[in-house]
Amino acid sequence: MQSNPLRIGTRGSALALAQAHETRERLMAAHGLAEEAFEIVVIKTSGDKIQDRPLSEVGGKGLFTKEIEEALLDGRIDLAVHSSKDMPTVLPDGLALTAFLPREDVRDAFLSPKAKTLSDLPQGAVVGSSSLRRQAMIKRLRPDIEVVMYRGNLQTRLRKLAEGEVDATLLAAAGLRRLGLEKEITSLLEVDEFIPAVGQGAICIESRADDEATLQKLAAIHDPDTQVRLDAERAFLAVLDGSCRTPIGGLAVLDGGRLHFRGIVLKPDGSEAHEADASGAAEDAVAIGRSVGEALKAKMGPGFLAGH
């Protein structure tokens, strides 16, 4: 019998808590443990505190992980549950992504009371999004649309949409599903037209790399296919030094032992975009992701992201 509960660190948003609860339930089922064998520890991050400006202006992705990673390193928690798309490509020494849960729907969802799809929105409509990737892709497809900064947790964004602050917004389908909010989705944007963010729809678990007891527990809920896909996507992002200041999309798809990866990089106003793809054996996932990153770097040239 485990005397000390396994401490699961998470952000405090409804979606983050749903992901932490899913992790706990999978661990309970895999090991035949009661809920009391776990403690969910809510940690407020810088990214949660800053709601008035784009994250790209104040430090990027690490704002959602820094305080949680400090708690891991200090031993205040045993594992941390994250949305993979929030994770920087470089982790602090001593920490590692040690498990991935089976990946959910990777697509972006279109939500609007005024139109069925993005292309159906009236001329000059206002769309709210805090994601540079979504902003750039919207502008690429519909240069006439006004895209406005739209921060806040999922519930806040849904409320702003209902109040008419914007005509439409885009959110990750996976997050809406995990919260039982599928009914809010007006339509889904298919990946051939709208490449998702690296890691979208995937929950990852971070822990101390040398914590064998925790690693053994996590091994039982780890999904190797999701890891292979994320290995390619994160390797791609690392080559491009993907920060929140660059609109980047990337998606790896597994078909048996074959992996296909497609990546895109855009100018923030959507006026220019470059795409590349590659396929190969699943065990070469990291090399495949890197090769697409290098191909896009070559296509972009040095001035592509100047001034952004």
Coordinates of C-alpha atoms in Angstrom, one line a residue:
M1 CA 0.0 0.0 0.0
Q2 CA 1.3 3.4 -1.0
S3 CA 1.6 5.6 2.1
N4 CA 2.2 8.9 0.4
P5 CA -0.2 10.0 -2.4
L6 CA 1.3 10.5 -5.9
R7 CA 1.1 14.3 -6.4
I8 CA -0.1 15.4 -9.8
G9 CA 0.7 19.1 -10.7
T10 CA -1.5 21.0 -13.0
R11 CA -2.7 24.5 -13.9
G12 CA -6.1 25.4 -12.5
S13 CA -8.2 26.0 -15.6
A14 CA -11.2 23.7 -16.2
L15 CA -9.4 22.1 -19.1
A16 CA -6.1 21.6 -17.2
L17 CA -8.0 20.0 -14.4
A18 CA -10.0 17.7 -16.8
Q19 CA -6.6 16.5 -18.2
A20 CA -5.2 15.9 -14.7
H21 CA -8.4 14.0 -13.7
E22 CA -8.1 11.9 -16.9
T23 CA -4.5 11.1 -16.0
R24 CA -5.5 10.1 -12.5
E25 CA -8.3 7.9 -13.7
R26 CA -6.0 6.1 -16.1
L27 CA -3.4 5.5 -13.3
M28 CA -6.2 4.3 -11.0
A29 CA -7.4 1.8 -13.6
A30 CA -3.9 0.6 -14.6
H31 CA -2.8 0.0 -11.0
G32 CA -6.0 -0.8 -9.2
L33 CA -5.6 2.2 -6.9
A34 CA -8.2 4.3 -5.1
E35 CA -8.6 8.1 -5.7
E36 CA -7.0 8.7 -2.3
A37 CA -3.7 7.4 -3.7
F38 CA -3.4 10.6 -5.7
E39 CA -3.3 14.3 -4.8
I40 CA -4.0 16.9 -7.5
V41 CA -1.9 20.0 -6.8
V42 CA -3.0 23.2 -8.6
I43 CA -0.2 25.6 -9.5
K44 CA -0.8 29.1 -10.8
T45 CA 1.5 29.9 -13.7
S46 CA 2.6 33.3 -15.1
G47 CA 0.6 32.4 -18.3
D48 CA -2.6 32.2 -16.2
K49 CA -1.9 35.5 -14.5
I50 CA -1.2 37.5 -17.7
Q51 CA -4.5 38.0 -19.6
D52 CA -4.1 41.4 -21.2
R53 CA -1.5 40.8 -23.9
P54 CA -0.2 38.2 -26.3
L55 CA 2.0 35.6 -24.6
S56 CA 4.6 36.2 -27.4
E57 CA 5.2 39.6 -26.0
V58 CA 6.0 38.4 -22.5
G59 CA 8.0 35.2 -22.8
G60 CA 6.1 32.7 -24.9
K61 CA 5.2 29.1 -24.1
G62 CA 7.4 28.6 -21.0
L63 CA 4.9 30.9 -19.1
F64 CA 2.5 27.9 -18.7
T65 CA 5.2 25.5 -17.4
K66 CA 7.8 27.4 -15.4
E67 CA 6.2 27.3 -12.0
I68 CA 5.0 23.7 -12.5
E69 CA 8.5 22.6 -13.5
E70 CA 10.0 24.4 -10.4
A71 CA 7.6 22.4 -8.2
L72 CA 8.8 19.2 -9.9
L73 CA 12.4 20.0 -9.4
D74 CA 11.7 21.0 -5.7
G75 CA 10.0 17.7 -5.1
R76 CA 6.6 19.3 -4.3
I77 CA 4.9 17.3 -7.0
D78 CA 5.8 13.9 -8.6
L79 CA 4.4 14.5 -12.1
A80 CA 2.9 17.3 -14.1
V81 CA 0.1 17.0 -16.7
H82 CA 0.4 19.4 -19.6
S83 CA -1.1 20.1 -23.0
S84 CA 1.7 19.1 -25.3
K85 CA 1.3 22.2 -27.4
D86 CA 2.2 24.4 -24.4
M87 CA 5.6 22.6 -23.9
P88 CA 8.8 24.4 -24.9
T89 CA 11.1 22.2 -27.0
V90 CA 13.9 22.4 -24.4
L91 CA 13.1 21.2 -20.8
P92 CA 15.0 22.0 -17.6
D93 CA 17.9 19.6 -16.7
G94 CA 16.6 16.6 -14.8
L95 CA 13.1 16.7 -16.2
A96 CA 11.7 14.7 -19.2
L97 CA 8.4 14.1 -21.0
T98 CA 7.9 10.5 -19.7
A99 CA 4.4 9.6 -20.9
F100 CA 1.8 10.6 -23.5
L101 CA -1.9 9.7 -23.3
P102 CA -3.7 8.6 -26.5
R103 CA -4.1 11.6 -28.7
E104 CA -7.5 13.2 -29.1
D105 CA -8.8 14.9 -32.3
V106 CA -6.1 17.2 -33.6
R107 CA -8.3 19.6 -35.5
D108 CA -9.2 23.2 -34.9
A109 CA -12.9 23.8 -34.3
F110 CA -14.8 26.8 -35.7
L111 CA -17.4 28.3 -33.4
S112 CA -19.8 31.0 -34.5
P113 CA -23.5 31.8 -34.1
K114 CA -23.4 33.7 -37.5
A115 CA -21.9 31.2 -40.0
K116 CA -21.4 27.5 -40.5
T117 CA -17.8 27.7 -41.6
L118 CA -14.9 30.2 -41.8
S119 CA -15.6 30.7 -45.5
D120 CA -19.2 31.5 -44.9
L121 CA -18.4 34.4 -42.6
P122 CA -19.6 37.8 -44.0
Q123 CA -17.0 40.2 -45.5
G124 CA -15.0 42.0 -42.7
A125 CA -16.2 39.7 -39.9
V126 CA -14.3 39.8 -36.6
V127 CA -12.7 36.6 -35.4
G128 CA -11.1 36.3 -32.0
S129 CA -7.9 34.3 -31.5
S130 CA -4.8 34.5 -29.3
S131 CA -2.9 32.0 -31.4
L132 CA -0.5 33.5 -34.0
R133 CA -0.8 30.3 -36.1
R134 CA -4.6 30.5 -36.2
Q135 CA -4.5 34.3 -36.9
A136 CA -2.1 33.8 -39.8
M137 CA -4.1 30.9 -41.3
I138 CA -7.4 32.8 -41.0
K139 CA -5.8 35.8 -42.8
R140 CA -4.3 33.5 -45.4
L141 CA -7.7 32.0 -46.2
R142 CA -9.7 35.2 -45.7
P143 CA -7.6 38.4 -45.9
D144 CA -10.8 40.5 -45.4
I145 CA -11.4 39.2 -41.9
E146 CA -10.4 41.2 -38.9
V147 CA -8.6 39.0 -36.4
V148 CA -8.5 40.4 -32.8
M149 CA -6.5 39.3 -29.7
Y150 CA -8.7 37.0 -27.6
R151 CA -7.1 35.7 -24.3
G152 CA -8.8 33.9 -21.4
N153 CA -9.6 30.4 -20.6
L154 CA -12.0 28.4 -22.7
Q155 CA -15.1 29.4 -20.7
T156 CA -14.2 33.1 -21.0
R157 CA -13.8 32.8 -24.7
L158 CA -17.2 31.0 -25.1
R159 CA -18.8 33.8 -23.0
K160 CA -17.2 36.6 -25.1
L161 CA -18.5 34.8 -28.3
A162 CA -22.0 34.5 -26.8
E163 CA -22.0 38.2 -25.9
G164 CA -21.2 39.2 -29.5
E165 CA -17.7 40.5 -28.8
V166 CA -16.6 38.6 -31.9
D167 CA -18.4 36.9 -34.8
A168 CA -16.4 33.7 -34.5
T169 CA -13.5 32.0 -32.8
L170 CA -11.3 29.0 -33.2
L171 CA -10.5 26.5 -30.4
A172 CA -8.9 23.1 -30.2
A173 CA -11.6 20.4 -30.8
A174 CA -9.8 18.2 -28.2
G175 CA -10.2 20.7 -25.4
L176 CA -13.9 21.1 -26.1
R177 CA -14.4 17.4 -26.2
R178 CA -12.5 16.9 -22.9
L179 CA -14.9 19.3 -21.3
G180 CA -18.0 17.8 -22.8
L181 CA -18.6 20.9 -24.9
E182 CA -18.8 19.3 -28.4
K183 CA -22.2 20.9 -28.9
E184 CA -20.4 24.3 -29.0
I185 CA -18.6 23.3 -32.2
T186 CA -20.1 24.8 -35.4
S187 CA -17.8 22.9 -37.8
L188 CA -14.3 21.4 -37.9
L189 CA -11.4 22.7 -39.9
E190 CA -9.8 19.8 -41.8
V191 CA -6.0 19.4 -41.4
D192 CA -5.3 19.5 -45.1
E193 CA -6.4 23.2 -45.1
F194 CA -5.7 24.2 -41.6
I195 CA -2.6 22.4 -40.1
P196 CA -2.8 22.2 -36.3
A197 CA -0.3 23.3 -33.7
V198 CA 2.5 21.0 -32.9
G199 CA 1.2 18.7 -30.1
Q200 CA -2.4 19.7 -30.4
G201 CA -4.8 17.2 -28.9
A202 CA -2.1 15.4 -27.0
I203 CA -1.7 15.3 -23.2
C204 CA 1.9 14.8 -22.0
I205 CA 3.2 14.0 -18.6
E206 CA 6.5 15.5 -17.3
S207 CA 8.4 14.0 -14.4
R208 CA 11.9 13.8 -12.9
A209 CA 14.0 11.7 -15.2
D210 CA 15.5 9.7 -12.4
D211 CA 12.3 9.1 -10.4
E212 CA 12.0 5.3 -11.1
A213 CA 8.9 4.7 -9.0
T214 CA 6.9 7.3 -10.9
L215 CA 8.3 6.3 -14.2
Q216 CA 7.1 2.7 -13.6
K217 CA 3.6 3.9 -12.8
L218 CA 3.5 6.1 -15.9
A219 CA 4.7 3.3 -18.2
A220 CA 1.3 1.6 -17.8
I221 CA -0.6 4.5 -19.3
H222 CA 1.9 5.6 -21.9
D223 CA 0.8 5.6 -25.6
P224 CA 3.8 4.9 -27.8
D225 CA 2.1 6.0 -31.0
T226 CA 1.4 9.4 -29.6
Q227 CA 5.0 9.7 -28.5
V228 CA 6.3 8.8 -32.0
R229 CA 4.1 11.5 -33.6
L230 CA 5.1 14.1 -31.0
D231 CA 8.8 13.2 -31.4
A232 CA 8.6 14.2 -35.0
E233 CA 6.5 17.3 -34.3
R234 CA 8.8 18.6 -31.5
A235 CA 12.0 17.9 -33.5
F236 CA 10.5 20.0 -36.3
L237 CA 9.7 22.8 -33.9
A238 CA 13.1 22.7 -32.3
V239 CA 14.8 23.2 -35.8
L240 CA 12.6 26.3 -36.4
D241 CA 13.2 27.5 -32.8
G242 CA 9.5 27.7 -32.6
S243 CA 8.5 30.4 -30.2
C244 CA 5.1 32.0 -29.8
R245 CA 6.3 34.7 -32.1
T246 CA 6.2 32.5 -35.2
P247 CA 3.1 31.1 -36.8
I248 CA 4.0 27.4 -37.2
G249 CA 1.9 24.3 -37.7
G250 CA 3.0 20.7 -37.9
L251 CA 1.3 17.3 -37.9
A252 CA 2.7 13.8 -37.9
V253 CA 0.4 10.9 -38.9
L254 CA 1.2 7.2 -38.3
D255 CA 0.0 4.6 -40.8
G256 CA 1.3 1.2 -39.6
G257 CA 5.0 1.5 -39.3
R258 CA 5.2 4.6 -41.6
L259 CA 5.1 8.2 -40.4
H260 CA 4.1 11.1 -42.6
F261 CA 4.9 14.6 -41.4
R262 CA 3.7 18.0 -42.8
G263 CA 4.8 21.4 -41.6
I264 CA 3.9 25.0 -42.4
V265 CA 5.4 28.4 -41.5
L266 CA 3.6 31.6 -42.2
K267 CA 4.1 35.3 -42.0
P268 CA 1.8 36.7 -39.2
D269 CA -0.4 38.5 -41.7
G270 CA -0.9 35.3 -43.7
S271 CA 0.5 37.0 -46.8
E272 CA 3.2 34.3 -47.4
A273 CA 3.4 30.7 -46.3
H274 CA 5.8 27.8 -46.9
E275 CA 5.0 24.1 -46.6
A276 CA 7.1 20.9 -46.7
D277 CA 6.5 17.3 -45.9
A278 CA 8.4 14.0 -45.6
S279 CA 7.7 10.3 -44.9
G280 CA 9.7 7.4 -43.5
A281 CA 9.8 4.7 -41.0
A282 CA 8.3 5.4 -37.6
E283 CA 11.6 4.8 -35.8
D284 CA 13.1 7.7 -37.8
A285 CA 10.4 10.2 -36.4
V286 CA 12.9 12.7 -35.0
A287 CA 15.0 12.7 -38.3
I288 CA 11.8 13.2 -40.4
G289 CA 10.6 16.1 -38.2
R290 CA 14.0 17.7 -38.4
S291 CA 14.3 17.3 -42.2
V292 CA 11.0 19.2 -42.7
G293 CA 12.2 21.9 -40.3
E294 CA 15.4 22.2 -42.3
A295 CA 13.5 22.3 -45.6
L296 CA 11.3 25.1 -44.4
K297 CA 14.2 27.0 -43.1
A298 CA 15.8 26.9 -46.5
K299 CA 12.5 27.9 -48.3
M300 CA 11.9 30.8 -45.9
G301 CA 15.3 32.4 -46.3
P302 CA 16.8 34.7 -43.6
G303 CA 14.4 37.7 -44.0
F304 CA 11.1 35.8 -43.8
L305 CA 10.4 36.4 -40.1
A306 CA 12.4 39.7 -39.8
G307 CA 10.7 42.1 -37.6
H308 CA 8.4 39.5 -36.0

